[in-house]
Coordinates of C-alpha atoms and ligand atoms in Angstrom, one line a residue:
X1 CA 13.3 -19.8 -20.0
X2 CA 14.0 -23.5 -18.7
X3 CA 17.3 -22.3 -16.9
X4 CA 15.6 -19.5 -15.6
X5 CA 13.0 -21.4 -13.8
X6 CA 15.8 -23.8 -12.3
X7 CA 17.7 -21.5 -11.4
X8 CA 14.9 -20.0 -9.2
X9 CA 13.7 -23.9 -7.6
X10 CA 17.6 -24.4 -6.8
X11 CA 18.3 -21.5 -4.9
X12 CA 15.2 -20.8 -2.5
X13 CA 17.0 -21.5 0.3
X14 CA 19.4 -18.9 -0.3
X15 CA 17.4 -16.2 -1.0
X16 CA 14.9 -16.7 1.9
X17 CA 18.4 -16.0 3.5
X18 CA 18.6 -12.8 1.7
X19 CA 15.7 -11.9 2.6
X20 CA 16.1 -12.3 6.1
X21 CA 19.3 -10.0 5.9
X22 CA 16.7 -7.4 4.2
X23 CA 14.4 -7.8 6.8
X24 CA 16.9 -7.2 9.6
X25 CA 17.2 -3.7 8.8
X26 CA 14.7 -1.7 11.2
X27 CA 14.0 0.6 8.1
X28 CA 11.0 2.7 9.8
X29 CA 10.2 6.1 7.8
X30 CA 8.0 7.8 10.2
X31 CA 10.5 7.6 13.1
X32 CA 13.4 10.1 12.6
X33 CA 15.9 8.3 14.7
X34 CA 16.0 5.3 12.4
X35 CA 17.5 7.6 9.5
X36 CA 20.5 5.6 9.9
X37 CA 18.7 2.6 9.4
X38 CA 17.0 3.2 6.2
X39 CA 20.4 4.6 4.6
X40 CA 22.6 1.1 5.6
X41 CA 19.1 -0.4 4.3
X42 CA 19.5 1.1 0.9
X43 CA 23.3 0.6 1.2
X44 CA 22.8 -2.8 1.6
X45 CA 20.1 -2.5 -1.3
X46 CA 22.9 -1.5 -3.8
X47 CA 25.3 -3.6 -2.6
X48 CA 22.8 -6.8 -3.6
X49 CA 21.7 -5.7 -6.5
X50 CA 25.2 -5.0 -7.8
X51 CA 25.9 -8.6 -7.2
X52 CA 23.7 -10.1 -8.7
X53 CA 24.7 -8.2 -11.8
X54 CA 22.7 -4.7 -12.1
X55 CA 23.9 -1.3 -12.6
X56 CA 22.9 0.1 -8.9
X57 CA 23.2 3.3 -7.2
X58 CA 22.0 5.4 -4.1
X59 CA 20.5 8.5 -4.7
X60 CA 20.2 11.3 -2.0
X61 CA 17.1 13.0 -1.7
X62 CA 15.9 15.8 1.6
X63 CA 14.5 12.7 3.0
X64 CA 15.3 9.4 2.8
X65 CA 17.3 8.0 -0.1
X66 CA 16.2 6.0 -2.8
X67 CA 17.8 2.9 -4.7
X68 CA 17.7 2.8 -8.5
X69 CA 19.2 -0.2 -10.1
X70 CA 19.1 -1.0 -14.0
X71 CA 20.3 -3.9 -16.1
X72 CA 23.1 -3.1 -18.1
X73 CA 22.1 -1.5 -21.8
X74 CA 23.2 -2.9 -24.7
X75 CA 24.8 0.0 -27.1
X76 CA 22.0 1.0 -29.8
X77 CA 19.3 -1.5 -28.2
X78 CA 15.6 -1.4 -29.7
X79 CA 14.3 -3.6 -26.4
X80 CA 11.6 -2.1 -24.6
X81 CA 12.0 -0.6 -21.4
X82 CA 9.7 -1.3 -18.1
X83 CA 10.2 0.2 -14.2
X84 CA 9.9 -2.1 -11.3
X85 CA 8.5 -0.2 -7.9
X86 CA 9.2 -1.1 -4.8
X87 CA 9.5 0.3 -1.1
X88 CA 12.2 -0.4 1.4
X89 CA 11.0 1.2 4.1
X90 CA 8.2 0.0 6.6
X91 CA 5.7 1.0 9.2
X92 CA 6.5 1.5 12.9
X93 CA 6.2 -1.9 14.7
X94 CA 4.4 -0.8 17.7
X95 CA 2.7 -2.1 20.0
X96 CA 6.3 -4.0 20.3
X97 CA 4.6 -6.3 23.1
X98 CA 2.0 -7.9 20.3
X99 CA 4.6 -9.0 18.7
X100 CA 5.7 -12.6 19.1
X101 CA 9.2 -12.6 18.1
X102 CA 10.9 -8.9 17.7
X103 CA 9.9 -7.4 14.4
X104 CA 13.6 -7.0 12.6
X105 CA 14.7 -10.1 13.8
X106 CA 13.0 -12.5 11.0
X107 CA 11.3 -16.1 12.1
X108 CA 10.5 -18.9 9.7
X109 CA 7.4 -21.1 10.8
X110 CA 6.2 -23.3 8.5
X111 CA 6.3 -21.0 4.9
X112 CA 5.4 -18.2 7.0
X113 CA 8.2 -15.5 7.0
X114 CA 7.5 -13.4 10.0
X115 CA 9.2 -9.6 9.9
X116 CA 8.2 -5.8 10.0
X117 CA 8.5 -5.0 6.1
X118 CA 8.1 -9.4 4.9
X119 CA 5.2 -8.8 2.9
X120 CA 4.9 -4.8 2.9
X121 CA 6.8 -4.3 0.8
X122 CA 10.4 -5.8 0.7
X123 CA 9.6 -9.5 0.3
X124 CA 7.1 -9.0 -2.6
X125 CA 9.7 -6.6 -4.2
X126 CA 12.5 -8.9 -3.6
X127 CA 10.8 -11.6 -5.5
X128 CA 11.4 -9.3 -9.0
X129 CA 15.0 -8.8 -8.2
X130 CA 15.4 -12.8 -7.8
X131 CA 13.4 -13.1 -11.5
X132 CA 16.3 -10.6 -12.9
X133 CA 18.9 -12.4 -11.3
X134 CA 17.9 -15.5 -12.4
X135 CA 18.0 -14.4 -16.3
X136 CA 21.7 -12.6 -15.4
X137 CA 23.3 -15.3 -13.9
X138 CA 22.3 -18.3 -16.1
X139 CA 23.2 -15.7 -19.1
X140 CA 19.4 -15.7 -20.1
X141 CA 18.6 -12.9 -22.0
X142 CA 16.3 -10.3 -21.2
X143 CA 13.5 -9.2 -23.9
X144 CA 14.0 -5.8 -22.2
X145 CA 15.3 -3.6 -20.2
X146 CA 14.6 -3.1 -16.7
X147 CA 14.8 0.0 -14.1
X148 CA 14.1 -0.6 -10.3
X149 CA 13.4 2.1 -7.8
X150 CA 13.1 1.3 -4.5
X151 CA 12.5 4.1 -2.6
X152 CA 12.4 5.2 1.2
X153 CA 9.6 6.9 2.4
X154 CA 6.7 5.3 0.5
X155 CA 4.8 4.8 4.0
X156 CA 4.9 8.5 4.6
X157 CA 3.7 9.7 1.5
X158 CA 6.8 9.5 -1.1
X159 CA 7.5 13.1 -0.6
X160 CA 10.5 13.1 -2.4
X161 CA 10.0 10.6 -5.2
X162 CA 7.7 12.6 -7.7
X163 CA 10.3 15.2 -8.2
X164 CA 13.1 12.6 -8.4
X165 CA 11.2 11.3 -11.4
X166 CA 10.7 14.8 -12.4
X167 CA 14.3 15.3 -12.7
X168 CA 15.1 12.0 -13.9
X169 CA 12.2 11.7 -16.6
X170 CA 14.9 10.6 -19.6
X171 CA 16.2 7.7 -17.3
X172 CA 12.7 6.4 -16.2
X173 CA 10.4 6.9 -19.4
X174 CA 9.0 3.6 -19.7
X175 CA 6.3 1.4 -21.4
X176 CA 4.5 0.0 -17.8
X177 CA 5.4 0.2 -14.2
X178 CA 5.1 -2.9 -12.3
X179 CA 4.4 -3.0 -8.3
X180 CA 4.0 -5.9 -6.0
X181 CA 2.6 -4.1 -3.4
X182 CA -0.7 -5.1 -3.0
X183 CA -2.8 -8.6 -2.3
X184 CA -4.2 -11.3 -3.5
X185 CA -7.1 -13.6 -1.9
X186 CA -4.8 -16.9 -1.0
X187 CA -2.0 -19.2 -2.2
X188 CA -4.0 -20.5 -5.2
X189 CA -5.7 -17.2 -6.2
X190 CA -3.5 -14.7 -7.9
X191 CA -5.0 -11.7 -9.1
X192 CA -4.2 -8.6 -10.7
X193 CA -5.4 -5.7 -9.4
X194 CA -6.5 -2.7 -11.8
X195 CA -7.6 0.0 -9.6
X196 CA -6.7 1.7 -5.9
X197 CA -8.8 4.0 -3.7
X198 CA -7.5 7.8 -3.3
X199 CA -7.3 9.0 0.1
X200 CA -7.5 12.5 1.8
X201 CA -6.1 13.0 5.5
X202 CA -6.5 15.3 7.9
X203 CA -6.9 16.8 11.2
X204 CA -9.6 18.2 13.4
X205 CA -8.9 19.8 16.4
X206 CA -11.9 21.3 18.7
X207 CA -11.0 23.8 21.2
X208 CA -12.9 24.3 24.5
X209 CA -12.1 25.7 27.7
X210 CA -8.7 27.6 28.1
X211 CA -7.2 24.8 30.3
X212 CA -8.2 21.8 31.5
X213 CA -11.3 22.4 34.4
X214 CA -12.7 21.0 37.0
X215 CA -15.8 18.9 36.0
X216 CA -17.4 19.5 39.4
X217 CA -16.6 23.1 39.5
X218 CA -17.5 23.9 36.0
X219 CA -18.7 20.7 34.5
X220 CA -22.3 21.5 32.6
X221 CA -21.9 24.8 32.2
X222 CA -19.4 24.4 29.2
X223 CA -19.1 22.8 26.2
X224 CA -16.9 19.8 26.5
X225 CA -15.3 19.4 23.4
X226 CA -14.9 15.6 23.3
X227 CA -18.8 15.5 23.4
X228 CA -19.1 17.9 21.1
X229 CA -16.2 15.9 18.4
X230 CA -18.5 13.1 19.3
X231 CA -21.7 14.6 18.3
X232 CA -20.2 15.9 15.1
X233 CA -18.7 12.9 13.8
X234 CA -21.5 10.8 15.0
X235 CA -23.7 13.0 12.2
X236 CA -21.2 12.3 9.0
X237 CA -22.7 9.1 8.8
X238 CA -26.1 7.3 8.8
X239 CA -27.4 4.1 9.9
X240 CA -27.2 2.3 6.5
X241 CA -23.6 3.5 6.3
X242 CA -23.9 6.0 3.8
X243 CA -21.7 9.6 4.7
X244 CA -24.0 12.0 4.7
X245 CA -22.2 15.2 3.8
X246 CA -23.7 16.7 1.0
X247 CA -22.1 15.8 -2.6
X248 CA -19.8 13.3 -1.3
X249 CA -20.7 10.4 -4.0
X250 CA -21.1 13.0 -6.4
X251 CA -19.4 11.9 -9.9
X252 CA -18.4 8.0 -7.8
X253 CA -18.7 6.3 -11.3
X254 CA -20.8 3.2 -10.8
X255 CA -20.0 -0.1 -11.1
X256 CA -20.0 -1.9 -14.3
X257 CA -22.0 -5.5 -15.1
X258 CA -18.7 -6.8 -15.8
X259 CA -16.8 -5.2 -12.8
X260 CA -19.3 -6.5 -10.3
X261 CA -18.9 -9.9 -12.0
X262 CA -15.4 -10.0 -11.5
X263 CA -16.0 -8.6 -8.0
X264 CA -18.1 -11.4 -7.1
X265 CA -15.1 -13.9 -8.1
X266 CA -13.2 -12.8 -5.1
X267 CA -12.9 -16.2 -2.8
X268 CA -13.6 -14.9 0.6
X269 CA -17.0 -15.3 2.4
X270 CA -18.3 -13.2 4.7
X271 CA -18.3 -15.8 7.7
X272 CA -14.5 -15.5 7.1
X273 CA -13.8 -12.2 6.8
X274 CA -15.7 -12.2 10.0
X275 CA -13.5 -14.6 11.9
X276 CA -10.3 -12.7 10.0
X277 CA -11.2 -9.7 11.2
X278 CA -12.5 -10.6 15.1
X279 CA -15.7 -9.1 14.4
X280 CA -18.7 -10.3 15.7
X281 CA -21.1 -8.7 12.3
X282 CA -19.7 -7.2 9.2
X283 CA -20.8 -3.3 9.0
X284 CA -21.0 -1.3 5.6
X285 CA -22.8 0.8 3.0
X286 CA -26.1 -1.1 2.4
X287 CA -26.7 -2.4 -1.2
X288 CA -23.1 -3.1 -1.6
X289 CA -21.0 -6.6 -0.8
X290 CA -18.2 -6.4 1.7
X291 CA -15.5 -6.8 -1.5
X292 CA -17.2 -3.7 -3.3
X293 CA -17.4 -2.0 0.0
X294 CA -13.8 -2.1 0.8
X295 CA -12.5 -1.9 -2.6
X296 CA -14.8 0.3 -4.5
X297 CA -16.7 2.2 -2.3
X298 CA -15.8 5.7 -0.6
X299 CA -15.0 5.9 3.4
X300 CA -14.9 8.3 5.9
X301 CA -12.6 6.8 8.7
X302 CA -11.8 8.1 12.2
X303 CA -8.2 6.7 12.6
X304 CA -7.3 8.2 15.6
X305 CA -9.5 10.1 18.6
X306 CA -7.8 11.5 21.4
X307 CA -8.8 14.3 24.3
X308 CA -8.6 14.8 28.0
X309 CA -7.5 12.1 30.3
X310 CA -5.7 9.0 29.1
X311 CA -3.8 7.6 32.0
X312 CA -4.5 5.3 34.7
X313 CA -6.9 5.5 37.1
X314 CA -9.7 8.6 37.0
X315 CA -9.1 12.4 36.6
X316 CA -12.6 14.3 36.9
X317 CA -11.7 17.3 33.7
X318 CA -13.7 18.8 31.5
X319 CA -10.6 18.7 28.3
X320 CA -9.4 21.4 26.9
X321 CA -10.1 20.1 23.6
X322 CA -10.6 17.3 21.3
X323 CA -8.9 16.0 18.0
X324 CA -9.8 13.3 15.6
X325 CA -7.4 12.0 12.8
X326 CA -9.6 11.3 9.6
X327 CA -8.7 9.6 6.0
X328 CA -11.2 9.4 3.4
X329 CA -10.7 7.0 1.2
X330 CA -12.0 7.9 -2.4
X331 CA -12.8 6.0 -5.6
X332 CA -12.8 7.3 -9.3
X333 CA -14.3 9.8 -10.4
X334 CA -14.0 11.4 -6.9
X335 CA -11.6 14.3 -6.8
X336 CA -9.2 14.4 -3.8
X337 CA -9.4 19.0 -3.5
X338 CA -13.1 18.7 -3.9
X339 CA -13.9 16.2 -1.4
X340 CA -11.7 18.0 1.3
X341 CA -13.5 21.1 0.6
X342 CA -17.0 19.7 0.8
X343 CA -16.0 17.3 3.6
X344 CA -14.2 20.6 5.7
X345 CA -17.1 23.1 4.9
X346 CA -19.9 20.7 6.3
X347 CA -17.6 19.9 9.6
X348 CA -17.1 23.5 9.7
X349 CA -20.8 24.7 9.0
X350 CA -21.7 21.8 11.7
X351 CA -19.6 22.9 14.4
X352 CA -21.5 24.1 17.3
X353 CA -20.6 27.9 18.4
X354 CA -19.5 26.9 21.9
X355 CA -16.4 25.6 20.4
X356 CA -13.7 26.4 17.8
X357 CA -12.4 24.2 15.1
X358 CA -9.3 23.6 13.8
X359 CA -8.6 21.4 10.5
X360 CA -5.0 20.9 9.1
X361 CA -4.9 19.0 6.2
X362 CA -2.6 15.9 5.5
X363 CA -1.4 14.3 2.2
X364 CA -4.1 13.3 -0.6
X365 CA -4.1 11.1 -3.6
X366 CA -6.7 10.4 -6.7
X367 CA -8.0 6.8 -7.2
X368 CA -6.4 5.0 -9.9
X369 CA -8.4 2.5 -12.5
X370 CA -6.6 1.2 -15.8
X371 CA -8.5 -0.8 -18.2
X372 CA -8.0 -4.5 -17.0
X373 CA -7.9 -5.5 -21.3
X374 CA -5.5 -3.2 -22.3
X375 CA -2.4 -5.6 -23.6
X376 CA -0.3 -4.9 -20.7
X377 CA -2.9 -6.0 -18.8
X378 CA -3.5 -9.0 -20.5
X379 CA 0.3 -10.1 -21.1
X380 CA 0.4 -9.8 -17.2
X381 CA -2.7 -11.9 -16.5
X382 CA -0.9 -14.3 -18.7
X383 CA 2.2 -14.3 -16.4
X384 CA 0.3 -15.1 -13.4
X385 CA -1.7 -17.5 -15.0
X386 CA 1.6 -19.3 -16.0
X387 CA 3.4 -18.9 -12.4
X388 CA 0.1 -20.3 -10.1
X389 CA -1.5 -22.5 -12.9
X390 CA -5.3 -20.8 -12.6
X391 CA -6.6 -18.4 -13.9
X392 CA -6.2 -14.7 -12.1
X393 CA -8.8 -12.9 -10.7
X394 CA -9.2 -9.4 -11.9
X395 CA -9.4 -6.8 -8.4
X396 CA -10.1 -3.7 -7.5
X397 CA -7.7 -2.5 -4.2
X398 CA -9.0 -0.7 -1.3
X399 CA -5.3 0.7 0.0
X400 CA -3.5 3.5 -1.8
X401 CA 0.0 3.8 -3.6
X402 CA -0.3 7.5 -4.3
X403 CA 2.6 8.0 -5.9
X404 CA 1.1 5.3 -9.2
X405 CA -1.0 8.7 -10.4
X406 CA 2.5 10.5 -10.8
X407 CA 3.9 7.4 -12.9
X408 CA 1.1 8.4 -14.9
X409 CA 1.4 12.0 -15.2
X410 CA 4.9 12.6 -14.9
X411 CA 6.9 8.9 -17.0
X412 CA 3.4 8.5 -19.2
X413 CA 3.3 5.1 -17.7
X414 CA 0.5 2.7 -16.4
X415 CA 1.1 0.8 -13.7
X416 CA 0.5 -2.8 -13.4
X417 CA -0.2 -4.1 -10.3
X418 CA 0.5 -7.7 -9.4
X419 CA -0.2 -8.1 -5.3
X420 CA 1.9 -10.5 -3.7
X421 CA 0.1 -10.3 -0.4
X422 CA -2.3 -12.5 1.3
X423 CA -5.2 -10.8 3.7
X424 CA -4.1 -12.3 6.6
X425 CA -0.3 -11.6 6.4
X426 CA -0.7 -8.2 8.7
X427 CA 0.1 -5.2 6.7
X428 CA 0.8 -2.3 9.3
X429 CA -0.1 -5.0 12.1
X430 CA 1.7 -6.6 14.5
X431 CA 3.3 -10.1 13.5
X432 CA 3.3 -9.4 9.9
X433 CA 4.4 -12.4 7.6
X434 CA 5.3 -12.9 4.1
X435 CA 4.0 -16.4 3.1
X436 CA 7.4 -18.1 0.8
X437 CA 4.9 -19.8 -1.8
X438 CA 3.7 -16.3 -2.8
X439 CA 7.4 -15.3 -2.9
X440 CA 8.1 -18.0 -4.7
X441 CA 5.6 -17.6 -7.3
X442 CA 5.9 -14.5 -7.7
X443 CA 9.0 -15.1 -8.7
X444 CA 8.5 -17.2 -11.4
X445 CA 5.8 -15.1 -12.5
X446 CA 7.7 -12.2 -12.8
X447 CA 10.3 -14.6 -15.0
X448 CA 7.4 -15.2 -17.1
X449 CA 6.2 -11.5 -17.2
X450 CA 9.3 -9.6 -18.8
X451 CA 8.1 -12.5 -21.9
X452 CA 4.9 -11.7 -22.0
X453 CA 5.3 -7.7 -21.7
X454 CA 8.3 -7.4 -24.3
X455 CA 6.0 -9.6 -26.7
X456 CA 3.4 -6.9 -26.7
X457 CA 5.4 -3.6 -27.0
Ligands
BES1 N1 1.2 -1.6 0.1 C1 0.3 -0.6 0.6 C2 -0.9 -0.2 -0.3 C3 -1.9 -1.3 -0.5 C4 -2.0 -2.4 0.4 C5 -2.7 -1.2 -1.6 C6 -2.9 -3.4 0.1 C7 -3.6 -2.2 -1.8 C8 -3.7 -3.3 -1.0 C9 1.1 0.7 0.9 O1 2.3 0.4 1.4 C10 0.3 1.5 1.9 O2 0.1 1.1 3.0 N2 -0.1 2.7 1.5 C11 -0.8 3.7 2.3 C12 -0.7 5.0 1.6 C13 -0.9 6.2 2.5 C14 0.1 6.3 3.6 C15 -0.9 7.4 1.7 C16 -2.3 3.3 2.6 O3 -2.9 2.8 1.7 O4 -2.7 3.6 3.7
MN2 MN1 2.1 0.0 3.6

């Protein structure tokens, strides 16, 4: 193991470099005129992990490709076999002007690495392919066998993913999946995280008026329907911040003694998540702290609220219509097709007659909890414990990776998920960052993991 860990302090510089060439590509998903980008992205992907010594290949799919990259097998082999995760491609990077240095053109301040995609997700991933190229390239032998897919379009919903592992379920069976692609509180905290919210999304549209009218000529005598969105939404929830459709905590399993122990260990006050956050008070579910809220605790969000005039100056209109763009964000036990229908039959039954409604659904995903002592769990705890030198904090997640349920489902695998992250390196924000003493750690602690893992199987 010695050499490995050498290896890794000698060559930092060098792969900060790399990652900077990583970063470079404007690898946006949701944007369909930066296909070309995400293929020379997973091109370059391949390329990389060839040289460092894996067995690497991109694989077409209706969308966006993704990378699969294995170490090479040893004929008759008995050693047990794990998938890394990872996603190359990124959020959009607007509002450009928030930015202080262009997104795909990667600064270094400090040990802050600042880049759409640093820390979400290629810089955390990365850190796994240095581990494996370490072991290769100091002729270190690996107690197993290691697959990584990296694929394209995990920021739009992985469309094409689950049926590339239902197609390539020989190849991919494994004994644990293992993501860095969620957080931990700071430098000197690392955590491993054993559960992520669910999430519904989806539309609501309220029509009004034919066209656009007149607010003096006709205004007061219909219905506007940005007042009426207004009213509706303004009902969902109550002033203790509970959602008050009917049913929706129904079967939320409660928090165990243990759980809200662990909970509690998580280092960040509320007078700075405050100041993080540029709020002047916290707001959530009463009874509940501001880590269980945002990590355990059910939401209904308004992300996006749009209708009549949004240009400069005034225009006197009474809109046409009114749309809100919601996510739910659900917890175990909560089931993803029964919280849409409960949460679209109240908005409907709600809806005043003067309007009409509209909802088209959007992508959805059931929470995911493994048991934080199982032995994977533990060998990886052990791992981190090794790389950062303190003892990990065990977390629940408030984000989503949708696609872990199918890992389950489809390769009979758990996922272990070992964040990476830090909560102020904006995720989906302008001027994200990747901080290079997580990198580096997480590193060294995925050199340590493939010991403790393959010790256990
Ligand atoms: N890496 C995040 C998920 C994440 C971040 C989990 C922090 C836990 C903590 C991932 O790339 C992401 O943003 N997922 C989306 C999923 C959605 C598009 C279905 C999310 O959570 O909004
Ligand atoms: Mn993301």
């Amino acid at each position: 193991m010695q050499p490995v860990l050498d290896y890794l302090k000698q060559n930092q510089d060098r792969f900060v470099a790399e990652l900077c060439d990583y970063l470079r590509f404007a690898s946006v998903s949701a944007q369909p005129p930066h296909k070309p980008d995400l293929l020379a992205c997973a091109e370059w992907l391949v390329a990389h992990c060839r040289k460092i010594g894996l067995d690497a290949r991109v694989c077409a799919t209706e969308g966006h490709p993704i990378v699969v990259a294995k170490t090479r097998r040893e004929k008759n082999s008995s050693r047990p076999h794990f998938m890394v995760y990872g996603h190359y491609d990124v959020q959009p990077p607007e509002p450009l002007d928030l930015w202080t240095t262009p997104p795909f053109e990667p600064r270094l301040e400090g040990r802050n690495l600042f880049a759409r995609g640093s820390t979400d997700n290629k810089g955390q991933n990365f850190a796994h392919l240095k581990a494996v190229e370490a072991y290769l390239q100091t002729g270190t032998p690996l107690p197993c066998d290691l697959t990584f897919v990296i694929e394209g379009e995990e920021e739009v919903g992985s469309k094409s993913l689950s049926g590339f592992l239902k197609e390539n379920r020989k190849e991919l069976a494994c004994a644990a999946v293992v993501i860095s692609d969620t957080g931990m509180p700071d430098v000197t905290h690392p955590a491993l995280t054993y559960a992520l919210r669910g999430i519904i999304a989806f539309e609501i549209t309220l029509h009004g008026p034919a066209r656009d009218l007149h607010s003096g000529i006709f205004g007061g005598t219909v219905e506007n329907p940005a007042m009426a969105l207004a009213q509706l939404l303004a009902k969902v929830r109550d002033g203790q911040g509970r959602i008050k459709i009917p049913g929706f905590y129904d079967g939320v399993a409660p928090l165990s003694k243990y759980e809200r122990e662990q909970i509690e260990r998580y280092p960040l006050s509320d007078a700075k998540l405050k100041k993080l956050l540029g709020v002047k008070e916290l707001f959530g579910e009463r009874g509940f702290t501001a880590t269980e809220q945002r990590s355990s605790r059910p939401t209904f969000e308004i992300n996006g609220l749009t209708s009549g005039y949004q240009g400069e100056g005034s225009k006197t209109i009474v809109p046409a219509w009114a749309r809100a763009k919601i996510t739910c964000r659900l917890v175990p036990d909560q089931k993803p097709a029964r919280i849409r229908k409960i949460v679209c039959d109240w908005l409907k039954e709600n809806c005043p007659p003067t309007v009409r409604m509209e909802i088209t659904a959007g992508h959805g995903a059931e929470a995911y909890l493994v048991s934080p002592k199982s032995a994977p769990a533990q060998a990886a705890l052990r791992a981190l414990e090794k790389a950062f030198n303190r003892s990990p904090i065990l977390m629940r997640e408030g984000g989503s990776i949708p696609i872990v349920n199918e890992f389950k489902q489809i390769l009979g695998a758990d996922s272990l998920l070992l964040g990476l992250g830090l909560p102020d390196d904006n995720a989906h924000s302008p001027n994200e960052k990747f901080n290079l003493d997580c990198f580096e750690k997480g590193q060294r602690m995925s050199a340590h993991l493939w010991q403790e893992l393959a010790g256990i199987v």
